[in-house]
PDB file of C-alpha atoms in Angstrom:
ATOM      1  CA  MET A 230     106.326 123.063  88.944  1.00 37.00           C
ATOM      2  CA  GLU A 231     109.526 123.805  90.872  1.00 42.00           C
ATOM      3  CA  CYS A 232     109.842 121.679  94.056  1.00 41.00           C
ATOM      4  CA  ASN A 233     108.802 123.756  96.936  1.00 52.00           C
ATOM      5  CA  LEU A 234     110.714 122.560  99.946  1.00 50.00           C
ATOM      6  CA  ASN A 235     110.361 125.864 101.521  1.00 63.00           C
ATOM      7  CA  ASP A 236     106.770 125.821 101.722  1.00 76.00           C
ATOM      8  CA  LEU A 237     106.855 122.351 103.439  1.00 76.00           C
ATOM      9  CA  TYR A 238     109.439 123.258 105.747  1.00 75.00           C
ATOM     10  CA  ARG A 239     107.715 126.400 106.738  1.00 78.00           C
ATOM     11  CA  LEU A 240     104.202 124.653 107.304  1.00 81.00           C
ATOM     12  CA  SER A 241     105.966 121.893 109.402  1.00 75.00           C
ATOM     13  CA  GLN A 242     107.405 124.437 111.595  1.00 75.00           C
ATOM     14  CA  GLY A 243     104.217 126.314 111.835  1.00 77.00           C
ATOM     15  CA  TYR A 244     102.360 123.262 113.037  1.00 78.00           C
ATOM     16  CA  ALA A 245     105.104 121.929 115.037  1.00 75.00           C
ATOM     17  CA  THR A 246     105.173 118.398 113.152  1.00 74.00           C
ATOM     18  CA  ASP A 247     108.466 116.461 113.385  1.00 68.00           C
ATOM     19  CA  LYS A 248     108.246 115.229 109.771  1.00 67.00           C
ATOM     20  CA  PHE A 249     110.851 117.672 108.698  1.00 65.00           C
ATOM     21  CA  SER A 250     112.439 119.235 111.695  1.00 59.00           C
ATOM     22  CA  ALA A 251     113.404 115.858 113.195  1.00 60.00           C
ATOM     23  CA  HIS A 252     113.390 113.552 110.170  1.00 61.00           C
ATOM     24  CA  GLY A 253     114.248 115.758 107.284  1.00 65.00           C
ATOM     25  CA  TYR A 254     111.481 114.276 105.080  1.00 73.00           C
ATOM     26  CA  HIS A 255     110.891 117.520 103.286  1.00 67.00           C
ATOM     27  CA  HIS A 256     113.492 116.570 100.788  1.00 71.00           C
ATOM     28  CA  ILE A 257     111.781 113.500 100.069  1.00 79.00           C
ATOM     29  CA  TYR A 258     108.252 114.769 100.181  1.00 82.00           C
ATOM     30  CA  GLY A 259     109.097 118.073  98.347  1.00 79.00           C
ATOM     31  CA  ASP A 260     110.482 115.975  95.197  1.00 80.00           C
ATOM     32  CA  MET A 261     107.561 113.634  95.423  1.00 85.00           C
ATOM     33  CA  PHE A 262     104.439 116.066  95.980  1.00 88.00           C
ATOM     34  CA  ALA A 263     105.526 119.338  94.272  1.00 86.00           C
ATOM     35  CA  ARG A 264     103.958 118.566  91.026  1.00 89.00           C
ATOM     36  CA  ARG A 265     100.649 117.563  92.748  1.00 92.00           C
ATOM     37  CA  GLN A 266     100.462 120.415  94.980  1.00 90.00           C
ATOM     38  CA  LEU A 267      97.849 122.226  93.062  1.00 92.00           C
ATOM     39  CA  ASP A 268      95.916 118.893  92.229  1.00 95.00           C
ATOM     40  CA  GLU A 269      92.772 117.791  94.068  1.00 96.00           C
ATOM     41  CA  VAL A 270      94.379 115.030  95.926  1.00 97.00           C
ATOM     42  CA  ARG A 271      93.209 112.515  98.289  1.00 98.00           C
ATOM     43  CA  LEU A 272      95.679 112.177 101.032  1.00 97.00           C
ATOM     44  CA  LEU A 273      95.180 109.667 104.075  1.00 97.00           C
ATOM     45  CA  GLU A 274      97.620 109.555 106.788  1.00 96.00           C
ATOM     46  CA  VAL A 275      97.771 106.764 109.354  1.00 96.00           C
ATOM     47  CA  GLY A 276      99.022 107.594 112.698  1.00 91.00           C
ATOM     48  CA  VAL A 277      98.310 111.515 113.231  1.00 90.00           C
ATOM     49  CA  ASP A 278      98.851 112.028 116.793  1.00 85.00           C
ATOM     50  CA  ARG A 279      97.095 115.297 117.691  1.00 82.00           C
ATOM     51  CA  GLY A 280      96.727 116.195 113.774  1.00 85.00           C
ATOM     52  CA  ALA A 281      99.458 118.590 113.181  1.00 87.00           C
ATOM     53  CA  SER A 282     100.774 116.903 109.894  1.00 89.00           C
ATOM     54  CA  LEU A 283      96.956 116.757 108.773  1.00 93.00           C
ATOM     55  CA  GLN A 284      96.737 120.583 109.055  1.00 91.00           C
ATOM     56  CA  MET A 285     100.191 120.877 107.229  1.00 90.00           C
ATOM     57  CA  TRP A 286      98.887 118.683 104.500  1.00 92.00           C
ATOM     58  CA  GLN A 287      95.524 120.769 104.411  1.00 93.00           C
ATOM     59  CA  ASP A 288      97.690 123.986 104.000  1.00 91.00           C
ATOM     60  CA  TYR A 289      99.929 122.555 101.428  1.00 91.00           C
ATOM     61  CA  PHE A 290      97.324 120.731  99.134  1.00 94.00           C
ATOM     62  CA  LYS A 291      94.936 123.525  99.106  1.00 91.00           C
ATOM     63  CA  ARG A 292      92.445 121.810  96.530  1.00 95.00           C
ATOM     64  CA  GLY A 293      93.230 118.449  98.506  1.00 96.00           C
ATOM     65  CA  ARG A 294      91.215 116.337 100.636  1.00 97.00           C
ATOM     66  CA  ILE A 295      92.906 115.333 103.668  1.00 96.00           C
ATOM     67  CA  PHE A 296      92.084 112.295 106.035  1.00 97.00           C
ATOM     68  CA  GLY A 297      93.384 110.377 108.909  1.00 95.00           C
ATOM     69  CA  ILE A 298      93.490 107.378 110.989  1.00 96.00           C
ATOM     70  CA  ASP A 299      94.517 107.156 114.733  1.00 93.00           C
ATOM     71  CA  ALA A 300      93.942 105.062 117.729  1.00 92.00           C
ATOM     72  CA  GLU A 301      93.426 107.972 119.854  1.00 88.00           C
ATOM     73  CA  THR A 302      91.541 111.156 118.554  1.00 83.00           C
ATOM     74  CA  ALA A 303      90.961 112.789 121.674  1.00 77.00           C
ATOM     75  CA  ARG A 304      94.043 115.231 121.006  1.00 77.00           C
ATOM     76  CA  LEU A 305      93.073 116.225 117.563  1.00 76.00           C
ATOM     77  CA  THR A 306      93.420 119.854 116.512  1.00 73.00           C
ATOM     78  CA  THR A 307      92.278 119.403 113.005  1.00 75.00           C
ATOM     79  CA  THR A 308      89.343 119.805 110.818  1.00 80.00           C
ATOM     80  CA  ALA A 309      90.334 116.888 108.567  1.00 90.00           C
ATOM     81  CA  THR A 310      88.062 113.663 108.639  1.00 92.00           C
ATOM     82  CA  VAL A 311      89.719 111.513 110.978  1.00 92.00           C
ATOM     83  CA  LEU A 312      88.857 107.668 111.766  1.00 94.00           C
ATOM     84  CA  GLU A 313      89.494 106.530 115.330  1.00 93.00           C
ATOM     85  CA  ALA A 314      90.540 102.829 114.960  1.00 94.00           C
ATOM     86  CA  ASP A 315      93.591 100.899 115.170  1.00 93.00           C
ATOM     87  CA  GLN A 316      95.915 100.864 111.996  1.00 94.00           C
ATOM     88  CA  ALA A 317      95.368  97.050 111.609  1.00 93.00           C
ATOM     89  CA  ASP A 318      91.585  97.085 112.240  1.00 96.00           C
ATOM     90  CA  ALA A 319      90.039  96.159 108.660  1.00 97.00           C
ATOM     91  CA  SER A 320      86.710  96.092 109.809  1.00 97.00           C
ATOM     92  CA  ARG A 321      86.858  99.816 110.667  1.00 97.00           C
ATOM     93  CA  ILE A 322      89.207 100.988 108.208  1.00 97.00           C
ATOM     94  CA  VAL A 323      87.859  99.311 104.949  1.00 98.00           C
ATOM     95  CA  PRO A 324      84.237 101.204 105.189  1.00 98.00           C
ATOM     96  CA  PHE A 325      86.183 104.387 105.877  1.00 98.00           C
ATOM     97  CA  CYS A 326      88.177 103.796 102.704  1.00 98.00           C
ATOM     98  CA  VAL A 327      85.217 102.827 100.592  1.00 98.00           C
ATOM     99  CA  GLU A 328      83.377 106.100 101.762  1.00 98.00           C
ATOM    100  CA  HIS A 329      86.564 108.550 101.181  1.00 98.00           C
ATOM    101  CA  GLY A 330      88.951 106.745  98.750  1.00 97.00           C
ATOM    102  CA  PRO A 331      90.647 106.065  96.491  1.00 98.00           C
ATOM    103  CA  PHE A 332      93.597 108.043  97.868  1.00 98.00           C
ATOM    104  CA  ASP A 333      96.355 109.440  95.665  1.00 97.00           C
ATOM    105  CA  ILE A 334      98.817 109.641  98.728  1.00 96.00           C
ATOM    106  CA  ILE A 335      98.821 107.100 101.650  1.00 96.00           C
ATOM    107  CA  ILE A 336     101.249 107.858 104.448  1.00 94.00           C
ATOM    108  CA  ASP A 337     101.863 105.442 107.564  1.00 93.00           C
ATOM    109  CA  ASP A 338     103.468 106.963 110.257  1.00 88.00           C
ATOM    110  CA  ALA A 339     101.611 104.859 112.801  1.00 89.00           C
ATOM    111  CA  SER A 340     102.942 102.520 115.200  1.00 85.00           C
ATOM    112  CA  HIS A 341     106.521 101.588 113.542  1.00 80.00           C
ATOM    113  CA  ILE A 342     105.786  98.033 114.326  1.00 83.00           C
ATOM    114  CA  GLY A 343     106.709  95.704 111.387  1.00 82.00           C
ATOM    115  CA  SER A 344     103.623  93.510 111.759  1.00 87.00           C
ATOM    116  CA  LYS A 345     101.309  96.262 111.992  1.00 89.00           C
ATOM    117  CA  THR A 346     102.833  98.030 109.111  1.00 90.00           C
ATOM    118  CA  ILE A 347     102.417  95.102 106.819  1.00 91.00           C
ATOM    119  CA  ALA A 348      98.856  94.636 108.108  1.00 94.00           C
ATOM    120  CA  THR A 349      98.006  98.371 107.307  1.00 95.00           C
ATOM    121  CA  PHE A 350      99.683  98.121 103.974  1.00 94.00           C
ATOM    122  CA  ASN A 351      97.565  95.146 103.072  1.00 95.00           C
ATOM    123  CA  ILE A 352      94.426  96.672 104.175  1.00 97.00           C
ATOM    124  CA  LEU A 353      95.084  99.905 102.367  1.00 97.00           C
ATOM    125  CA  LEU A 354      96.772  98.952  99.070  1.00 95.00           C
ATOM    126  CA  PRO A 355      93.409  98.318  97.365  1.00 97.00           C
ATOM    127  CA  TYR A 356      92.450 101.848  98.115  1.00 97.00           C
ATOM    128  CA  LEU A 357      95.526 103.432  96.543  1.00 96.00           C
ATOM    129  CA  ALA A 358      94.516 105.231  93.326  1.00 96.00           C
ATOM    130  CA  PRO A 359      96.512 104.205  89.974  1.00 94.00           C
ATOM    131  CA  GLY A 360      99.645 106.433  89.970  1.00 91.00           C
ATOM    132  CA  GLY A 361      99.242 106.872  93.727  1.00 93.00           C
ATOM    133  CA  MET A 362     102.048 106.901  96.216  1.00 92.00           C
ATOM    134  CA  TYR A 363     102.283 104.913  99.393  1.00 92.00           C
ATOM    135  CA  CYS A 364     104.709 105.988 102.007  1.00 89.00           C
ATOM    136  CA  VAL A 365     105.976 104.296 105.103  1.00 89.00           C
ATOM    137  CA  GLU A 366     107.804 106.446 107.653  1.00 85.00           C
ATOM    138  CA  ASP A 367     110.386 105.627 110.265  1.00 74.00           C
ATOM    139  CA  LEU A 368     111.153 102.283 109.214  1.00 70.00           C
ATOM    140  CA  GLY A 369     113.802 101.841 111.897  1.00 60.00           C
ATOM    141  CA  GLY A 370     111.248 101.070 114.443  1.00 52.00           C
ATOM    142  CA  GLU A 371     109.841 102.944 117.524  1.00 49.00           C
ATOM    143  CA  ALA A 372     113.106 103.386 118.947  1.00 44.00           C
ATOM    144  CA  THR A 373     115.053 104.854 116.202  1.00 44.00           C
ATOM    145  CA  HIS A 374     112.380 106.436 113.805  1.00 43.00           C
ATOM    146  CA  ALA A 375     115.091 106.203 111.003  1.00 49.00           C
ATOM    147  CA  GLY A 376     114.394 105.646 107.420  1.00 55.00           C
ATOM    148  CA  MET A 377     111.380 105.721 104.820  1.00 52.00           C
ATOM    149  CA  ALA A 378     110.156 103.670 102.193  1.00 57.00           C
ATOM    150  CA  PHE A 379     107.653 104.624  99.516  1.00 55.00           C
ATOM    151  CA  THR A 380     106.022 103.027  96.169  1.00 55.00           C
ATOM    152  CA  THR A 381     103.856 104.081  93.662  1.00 56.00           C
ATOM    153  CA  LEU A 382     100.977 102.102  91.930  1.00 55.00           C
ATOM    154  CA  ALA A 383     101.020 102.016  88.123  1.00 48.00           C
TER     155      ALA A 383
END
C-alpha cells in the first residue's frame, strides 16, 4: 500500500490535532502505519487531551480498535474507549490492558516527563503485540516538544 501522508495530514487538520501541523509527525507515522491502515489494529494512545487524535486514528484505521488513557477525561470528544488514570498508575492501567490488549501500536504523548515516560513504557511493554510499534512523542520535554522515538517488538 502506498504511504498515505495526505490522509493523515487531512484528518489531523479536520480534528485539530497538533500531531502533524505543529510536529510534522505525518512523515513518520505515514511511513510506519500506511501498510497497516486496512488491518484490524489495536491502538492505544496515552495522553489524549480532548481526544482529537483518537478520532483521527479511528478514521484512519477504519477496521481498528482505538483506546486511550488520560489523567483527565472530562473534556473528551471521542467515542473511543478511554481510561481515566495517571500514565504511571500500574494498578489502573494493567487491568485495562489485560481487558483490551494486546496492542499493535502504542503512542505515548502524555506528560513528556522522563521518569513518567519510562514508567509508562515499563507498564505497557508487556501489552505490545509481537511486531507491534511503541512510539514516544515529544522527547524534548514539555517545554520544547521536539523529537520522537519508536521501537518495534519482534
